[in-house]
Tab-separated table of C-alpha atoms and ligand atoms in Angstrom:
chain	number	residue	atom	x	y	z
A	11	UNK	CA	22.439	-62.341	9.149
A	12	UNK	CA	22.708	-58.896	9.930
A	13	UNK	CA	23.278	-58.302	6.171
A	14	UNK	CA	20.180	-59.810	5.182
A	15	UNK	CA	18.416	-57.958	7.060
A	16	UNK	CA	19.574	-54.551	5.788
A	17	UNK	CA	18.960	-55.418	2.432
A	18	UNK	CA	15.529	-56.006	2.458
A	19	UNK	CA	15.277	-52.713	4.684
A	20	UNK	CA	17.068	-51.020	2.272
A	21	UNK	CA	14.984	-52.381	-0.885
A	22	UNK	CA	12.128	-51.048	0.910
A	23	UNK	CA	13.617	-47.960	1.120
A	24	UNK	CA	14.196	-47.974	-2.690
A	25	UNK	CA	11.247	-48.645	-3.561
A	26	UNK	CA	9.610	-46.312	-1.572
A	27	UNK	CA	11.801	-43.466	-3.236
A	28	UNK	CA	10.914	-44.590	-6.563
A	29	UNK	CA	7.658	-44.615	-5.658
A	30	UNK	CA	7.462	-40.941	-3.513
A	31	UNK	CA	10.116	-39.194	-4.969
A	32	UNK	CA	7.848	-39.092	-8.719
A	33	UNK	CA	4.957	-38.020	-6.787
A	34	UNK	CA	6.680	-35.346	-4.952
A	35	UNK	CA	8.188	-33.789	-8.230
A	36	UNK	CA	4.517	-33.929	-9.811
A	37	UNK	CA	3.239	-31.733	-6.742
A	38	UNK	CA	4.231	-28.418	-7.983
A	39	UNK	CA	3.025	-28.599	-11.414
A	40	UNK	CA	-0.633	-29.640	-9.921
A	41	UNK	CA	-3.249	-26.965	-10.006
A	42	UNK	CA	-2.393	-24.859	-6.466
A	43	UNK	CA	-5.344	-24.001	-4.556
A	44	UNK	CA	-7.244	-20.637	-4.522
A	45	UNK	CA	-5.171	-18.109	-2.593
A	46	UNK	CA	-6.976	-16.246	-0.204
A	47	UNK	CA	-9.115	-13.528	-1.573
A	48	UNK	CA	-8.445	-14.939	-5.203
A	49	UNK	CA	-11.344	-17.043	-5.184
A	50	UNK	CA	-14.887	-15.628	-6.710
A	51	UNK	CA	-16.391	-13.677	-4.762
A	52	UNK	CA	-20.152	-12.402	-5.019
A	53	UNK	CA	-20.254	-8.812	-5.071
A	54	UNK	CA	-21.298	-8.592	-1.704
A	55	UNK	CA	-18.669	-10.810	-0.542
A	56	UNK	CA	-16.024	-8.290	-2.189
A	57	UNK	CA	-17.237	-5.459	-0.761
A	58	UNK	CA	-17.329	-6.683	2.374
A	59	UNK	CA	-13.501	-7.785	2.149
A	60	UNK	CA	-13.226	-4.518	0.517
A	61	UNK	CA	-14.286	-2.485	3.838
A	62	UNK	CA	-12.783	-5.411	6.027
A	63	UNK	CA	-9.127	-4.836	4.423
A	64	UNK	CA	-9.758	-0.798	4.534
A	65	UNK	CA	-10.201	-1.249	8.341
A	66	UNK	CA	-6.979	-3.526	8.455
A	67	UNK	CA	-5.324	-0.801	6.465
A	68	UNK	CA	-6.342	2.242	8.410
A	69	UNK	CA	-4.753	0.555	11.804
A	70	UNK	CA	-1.541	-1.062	10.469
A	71	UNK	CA	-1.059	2.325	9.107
A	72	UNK	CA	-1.054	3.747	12.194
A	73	UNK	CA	0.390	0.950	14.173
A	74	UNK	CA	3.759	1.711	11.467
A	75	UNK	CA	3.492	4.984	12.162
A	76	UNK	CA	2.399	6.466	8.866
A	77	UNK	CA	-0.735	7.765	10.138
A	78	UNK	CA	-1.532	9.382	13.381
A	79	UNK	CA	-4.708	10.896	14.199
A	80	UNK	CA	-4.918	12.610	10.497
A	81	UNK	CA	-4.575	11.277	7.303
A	82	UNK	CA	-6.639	8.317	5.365
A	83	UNK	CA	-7.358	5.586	3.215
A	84	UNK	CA	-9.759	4.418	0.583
A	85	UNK	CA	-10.569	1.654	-1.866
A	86	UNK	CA	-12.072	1.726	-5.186
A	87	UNK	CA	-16.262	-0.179	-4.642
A	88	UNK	CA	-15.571	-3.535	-6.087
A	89	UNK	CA	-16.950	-4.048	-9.389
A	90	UNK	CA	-17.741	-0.214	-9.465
A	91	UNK	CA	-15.137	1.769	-10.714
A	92	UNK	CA	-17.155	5.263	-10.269
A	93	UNK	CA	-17.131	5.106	-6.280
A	94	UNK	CA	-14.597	4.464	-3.524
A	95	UNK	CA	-14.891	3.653	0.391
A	96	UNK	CA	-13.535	5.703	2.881
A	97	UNK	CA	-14.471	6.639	6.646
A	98	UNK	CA	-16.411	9.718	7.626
A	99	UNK	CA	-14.001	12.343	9.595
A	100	UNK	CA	-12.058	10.030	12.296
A	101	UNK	CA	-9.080	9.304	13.658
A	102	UNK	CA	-7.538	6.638	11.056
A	103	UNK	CA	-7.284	4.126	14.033
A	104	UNK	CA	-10.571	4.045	15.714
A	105	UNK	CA	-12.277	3.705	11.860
A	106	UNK	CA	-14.988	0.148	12.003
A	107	UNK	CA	-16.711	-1.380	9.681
A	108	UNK	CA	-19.875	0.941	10.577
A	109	UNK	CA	-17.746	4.166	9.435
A	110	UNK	CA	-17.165	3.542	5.897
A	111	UNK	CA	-19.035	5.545	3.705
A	112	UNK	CA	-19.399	5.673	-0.115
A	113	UNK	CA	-17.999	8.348	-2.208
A	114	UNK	CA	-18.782	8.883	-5.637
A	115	UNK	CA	-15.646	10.274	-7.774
A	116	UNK	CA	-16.994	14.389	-7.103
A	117	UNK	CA	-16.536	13.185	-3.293
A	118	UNK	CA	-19.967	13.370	-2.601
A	119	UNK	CA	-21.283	10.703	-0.118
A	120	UNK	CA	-23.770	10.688	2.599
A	121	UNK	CA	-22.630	11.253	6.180
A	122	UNK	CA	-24.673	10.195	8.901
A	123	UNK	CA	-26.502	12.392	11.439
A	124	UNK	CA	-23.654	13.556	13.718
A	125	UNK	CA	-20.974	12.412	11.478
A	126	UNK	CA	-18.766	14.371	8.808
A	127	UNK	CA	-16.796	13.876	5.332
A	128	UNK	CA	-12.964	14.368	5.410
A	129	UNK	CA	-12.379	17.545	4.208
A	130	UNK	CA	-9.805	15.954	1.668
A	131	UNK	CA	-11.934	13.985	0.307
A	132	UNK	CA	-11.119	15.672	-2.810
A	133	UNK	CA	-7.538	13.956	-3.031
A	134	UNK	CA	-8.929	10.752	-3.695
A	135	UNK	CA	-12.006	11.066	-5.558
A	136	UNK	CA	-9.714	12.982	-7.871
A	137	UNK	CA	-6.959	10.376	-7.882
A	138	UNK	CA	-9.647	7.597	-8.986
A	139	UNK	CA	-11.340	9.774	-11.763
A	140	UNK	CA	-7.392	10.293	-13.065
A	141	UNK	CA	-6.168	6.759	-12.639
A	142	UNK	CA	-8.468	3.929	-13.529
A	143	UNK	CA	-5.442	1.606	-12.638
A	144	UNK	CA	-5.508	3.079	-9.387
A	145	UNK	CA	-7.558	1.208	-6.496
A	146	UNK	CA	-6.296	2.230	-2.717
A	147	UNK	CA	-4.994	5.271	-1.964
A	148	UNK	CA	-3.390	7.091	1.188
A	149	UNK	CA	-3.229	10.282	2.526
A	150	UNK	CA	-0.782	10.705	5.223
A	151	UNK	CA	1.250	13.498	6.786
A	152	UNK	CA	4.487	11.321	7.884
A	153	UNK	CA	6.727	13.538	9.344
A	154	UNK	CA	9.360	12.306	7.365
A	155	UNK	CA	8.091	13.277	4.383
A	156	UNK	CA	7.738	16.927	4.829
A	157	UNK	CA	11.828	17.945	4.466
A	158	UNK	CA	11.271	16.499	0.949
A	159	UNK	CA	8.600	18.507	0.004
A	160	UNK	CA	9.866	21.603	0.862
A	161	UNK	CA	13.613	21.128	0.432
A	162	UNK	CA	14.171	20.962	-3.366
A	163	UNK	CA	16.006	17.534	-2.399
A	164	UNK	CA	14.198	14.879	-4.973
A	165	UNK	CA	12.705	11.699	-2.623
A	166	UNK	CA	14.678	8.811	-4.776
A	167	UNK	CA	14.871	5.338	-3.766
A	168	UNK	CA	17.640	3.899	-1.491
A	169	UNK	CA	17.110	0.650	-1.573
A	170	UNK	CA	15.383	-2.077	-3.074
A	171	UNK	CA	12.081	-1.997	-0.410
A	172	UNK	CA	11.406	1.157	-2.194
A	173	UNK	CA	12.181	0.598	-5.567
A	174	UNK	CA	8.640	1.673	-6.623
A	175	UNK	CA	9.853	5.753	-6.005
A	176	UNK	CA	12.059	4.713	-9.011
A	177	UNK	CA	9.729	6.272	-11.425
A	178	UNK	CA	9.738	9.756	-9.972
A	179	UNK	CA	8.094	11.568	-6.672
A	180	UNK	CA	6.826	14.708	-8.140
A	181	UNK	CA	5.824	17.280	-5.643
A	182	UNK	CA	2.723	19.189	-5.365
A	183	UNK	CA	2.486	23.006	-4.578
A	184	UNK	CA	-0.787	23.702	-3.640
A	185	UNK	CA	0.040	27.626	-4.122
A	186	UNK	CA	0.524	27.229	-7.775
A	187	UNK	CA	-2.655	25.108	-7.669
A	188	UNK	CA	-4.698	27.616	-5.890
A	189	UNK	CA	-2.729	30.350	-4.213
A	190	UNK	CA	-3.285	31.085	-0.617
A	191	UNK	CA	-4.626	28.240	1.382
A	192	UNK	CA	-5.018	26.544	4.398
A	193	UNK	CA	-2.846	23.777	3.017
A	194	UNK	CA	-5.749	21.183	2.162
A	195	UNK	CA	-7.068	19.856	-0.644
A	196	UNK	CA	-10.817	20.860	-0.037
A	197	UNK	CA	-12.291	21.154	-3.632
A	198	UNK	CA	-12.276	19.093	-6.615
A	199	UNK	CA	-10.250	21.255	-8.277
A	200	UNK	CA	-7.367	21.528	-6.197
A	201	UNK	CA	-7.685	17.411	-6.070
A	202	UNK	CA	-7.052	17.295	-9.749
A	203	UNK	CA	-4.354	19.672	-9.686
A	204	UNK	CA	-2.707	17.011	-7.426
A	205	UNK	CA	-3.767	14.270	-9.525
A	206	UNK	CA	-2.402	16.230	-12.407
A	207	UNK	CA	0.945	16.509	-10.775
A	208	UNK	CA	1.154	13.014	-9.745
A	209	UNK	CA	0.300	11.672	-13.209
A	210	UNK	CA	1.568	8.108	-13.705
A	211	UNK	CA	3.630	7.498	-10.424
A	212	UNK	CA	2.977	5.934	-6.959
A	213	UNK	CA	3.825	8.843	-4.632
A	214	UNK	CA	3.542	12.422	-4.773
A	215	UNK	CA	4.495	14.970	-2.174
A	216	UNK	CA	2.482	17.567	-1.102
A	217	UNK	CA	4.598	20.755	-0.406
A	218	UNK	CA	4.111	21.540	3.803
A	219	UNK	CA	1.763	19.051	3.823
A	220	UNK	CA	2.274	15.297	3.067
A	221	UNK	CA	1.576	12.660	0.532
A	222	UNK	CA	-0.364	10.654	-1.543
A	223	UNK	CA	0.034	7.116	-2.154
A	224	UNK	CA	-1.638	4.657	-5.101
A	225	UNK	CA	-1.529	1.088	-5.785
A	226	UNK	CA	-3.844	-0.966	-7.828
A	227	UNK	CA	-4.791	-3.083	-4.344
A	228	UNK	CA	-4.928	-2.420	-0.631
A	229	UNK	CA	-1.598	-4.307	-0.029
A	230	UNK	CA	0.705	-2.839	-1.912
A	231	UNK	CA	-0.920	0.787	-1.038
A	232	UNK	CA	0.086	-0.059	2.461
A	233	UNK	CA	2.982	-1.730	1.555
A	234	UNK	CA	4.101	1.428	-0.557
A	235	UNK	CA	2.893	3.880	2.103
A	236	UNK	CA	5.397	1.677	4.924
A	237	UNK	CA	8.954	1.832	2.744
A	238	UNK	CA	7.783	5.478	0.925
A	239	UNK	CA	8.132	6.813	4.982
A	240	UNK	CA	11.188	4.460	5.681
A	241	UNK	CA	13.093	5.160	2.705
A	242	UNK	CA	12.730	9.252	3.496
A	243	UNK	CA	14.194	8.307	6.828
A	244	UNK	CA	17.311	6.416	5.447
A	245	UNK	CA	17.999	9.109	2.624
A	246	UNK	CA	18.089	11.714	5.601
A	247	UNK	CA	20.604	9.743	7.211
A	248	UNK	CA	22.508	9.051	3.904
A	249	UNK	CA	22.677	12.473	3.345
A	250	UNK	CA	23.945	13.221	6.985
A	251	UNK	CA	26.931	10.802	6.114
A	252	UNK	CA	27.612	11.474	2.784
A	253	UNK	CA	27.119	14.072	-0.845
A	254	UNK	CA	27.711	11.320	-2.618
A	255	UNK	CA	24.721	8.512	-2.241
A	256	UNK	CA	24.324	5.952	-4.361
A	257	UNK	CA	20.437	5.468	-5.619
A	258	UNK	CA	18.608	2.582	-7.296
A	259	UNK	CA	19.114	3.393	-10.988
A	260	UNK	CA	16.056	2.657	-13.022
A	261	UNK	CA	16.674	-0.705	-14.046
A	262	UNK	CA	17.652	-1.771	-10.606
A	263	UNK	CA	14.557	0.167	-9.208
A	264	UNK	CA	12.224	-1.609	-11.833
A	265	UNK	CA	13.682	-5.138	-11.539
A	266	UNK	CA	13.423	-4.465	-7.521
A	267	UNK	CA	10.087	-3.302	-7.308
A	268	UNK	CA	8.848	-6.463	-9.246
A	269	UNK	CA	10.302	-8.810	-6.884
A	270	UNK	CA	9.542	-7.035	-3.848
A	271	UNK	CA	5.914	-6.090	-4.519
A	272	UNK	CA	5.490	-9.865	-5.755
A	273	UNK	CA	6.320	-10.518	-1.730
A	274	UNK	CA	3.609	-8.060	-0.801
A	275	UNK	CA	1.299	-11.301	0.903
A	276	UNK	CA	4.295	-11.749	3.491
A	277	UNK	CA	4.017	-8.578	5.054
A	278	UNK	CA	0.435	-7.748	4.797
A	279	UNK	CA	-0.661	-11.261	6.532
A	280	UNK	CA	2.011	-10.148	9.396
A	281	UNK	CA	0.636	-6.568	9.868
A	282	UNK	CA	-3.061	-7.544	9.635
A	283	UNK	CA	-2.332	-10.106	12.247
A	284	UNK	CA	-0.648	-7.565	14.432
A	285	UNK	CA	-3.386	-4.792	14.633
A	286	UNK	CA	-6.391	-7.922	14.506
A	287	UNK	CA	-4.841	-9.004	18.029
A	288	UNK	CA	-5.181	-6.020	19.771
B	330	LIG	ZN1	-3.880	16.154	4.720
C-alpha cells in the first residue's frame, strides 16, 4: 500500500522535473532586464544621475579615506563631451546636489555669489580635452601616495584589485612643468602638462602632491581611486619585508583588471549604500 502510494508521489515528482527543469535552463538565455542606469535615459534624467552619482562619489571617497577635506571629483555632462561637473571650492564630503557647477574644458564655469572654483580645476578640464575616453576623474592627496611620487620607487601593482596600475603610473613634476610653484595645478597649462604626462594610463602621480585618477564611468573612477591608495599601502609593506616582490606581470595585470573591473557594480552598490545611510 505504502508502495503505491510513493509511486504516484514520485511520478508527480517526475513530471514536474520534466516539466521545470526545461524552463529553468531556458531562463538564462531570456532577454535579462535593464540594469540599473542602463536603461534610456532623457538627457535630463542623465544628468541628474550624473550629479546624483558625483555626490555618491565625493562621500564614499572620503568615507574610504581617499579624500579628506581637499581633493575632488568630476564627471564628463552627459551627452556633452565639451563640459564636466564638479563642485565649487568645498570640502569633498559636505558637496550636494546644489554645489555642482559646470565647467567647460578651459575650466571656466560660473560660481555663485559667495561661492568659488577649485583652484585645480585645471587638472580636469585638461584631462577631458586630452582623453575623450575619459569620463570621471579624481584628484586626491592620499597620503599614501606621496612616498611614490617622490621616491623614484615605480607604484606597480601587487595584486589583482589593482591590476589597472599594470599599464604604468607615470609621475608628474610640476617643476619641470612650470618651475617654482606652490605645488597646484592652477592654469591650463600646467593641467596639460599633467595630462601630457599621464597620456594613456589610469593614474598618475603628482610629485609632493598627489594623484589623478580616470575611468570612462564614475564607478570604476572610484573603484580605481579605492585599490590605487590600497595597493601603495601593501607595496610599502612588501617592501618593508622583502627586495624581492613579486608584481602582476602584464598579462596577469591585464587579464586581472578585466575581471575585476567587470565586478565594479558589487562594490559601488555597497559604498553608495554606506554613505546614503548616514
Ligand atoms: Zn591638489
Amino acid at each position: 500500500m505504502t508502495t503505491r502510494l510513493q509511486r504516484p508521489a514520485c511520478l508527480s515528482a517526475l513530471i514536474f522535473f520534466a516539466v521545470a527543469l526545461p524552463a529553468r535552463a531556458q531562463q538564462p538565455s531570456a532577454p535579462a532586464p535593464p540594469a540599473a542606469g542602463q536603461a534610456a535615459l532623457s538627457p535630463e534624467q542623465a544628468r541628474a544621475k550624473a550629479v546624483e552619482d558625483l555626490v555618491v562619489a565625493n562621500k564614499v571617497l572620503v568615507d574610504l579615506g581617499v579624500l579628506d577635506a581637499y581633493g575632488h571629483v568630476s564627471t564628463r555632462v552627459p551627452g556633452d563631451p565639451k563640459h564636466f561637473l564638479m563642485s565649487r571650492s568645498l570640502a569633498p564630503e559636505l558637496v550636494t546636489p546644489a554645489d555642482i557647477l559646470e565647467h567647460d574644458l578651459e575650466g571656466n564655469a560660473t560660481a555663485p555669489p559667495g561661492a568659488t572654483l577649485f583652484n585645480e580645476r585645471f587638472i580636469h578640464a585638461a584631462v577631458y580635452a586630452a582623453r575623450p575616453d575619459v569620463q570621471a576623474v579624481v584628484h586626491n592627496h592620499a597620503p599614501s601616495l606621496i612616498p611614490f611620487g617622490v621616491s623614484g620607487v615605480p607604484l606597480r601593482p601587487l595584486y589583482h584589485m589593482s591590476a589597472f596600475l599594470g599599464a604604468g603610473v607615470p609621475v608628474f613634476d610640476i617643476r619641470a612643468a612650470g618651475g617654482e610653484t606652490d605645488m597646484l595645478v592652477r592654469t591650463l597649462p600646467l593641467g596639460q602638462a599633467l595630462a601630457k604626462t599621464l597620456g594613456a594610463n589610469n593614474v598618475a602621480l603628482m610629485r609632493g602632491h598627489g594623484a589623478v585618477v580616470v575611468a570612462p564611468d564614475m564607478p570604476r573612477a572610484v573603484f580605481r581611486s579605492v585599490y590605487t591608495e590600497q595597493n601603495a599601502r601593501l607595496q610599502a609593506q612588501a617592501m618593508q619585508l622583502s627586495q624581492k616582490v613579486t608584481y602582476l606581470d602584464a598579462e596577469e595585470a591585464k587579464k586581472a583588471q578585466t575581471t575585476m573591473e567587470g565586478t565594479v557594480a558589487r562594490p559601488w552598490e555597497l559604498w553608495r549604500k554606506k554613505v546614503q545611510g548616514k
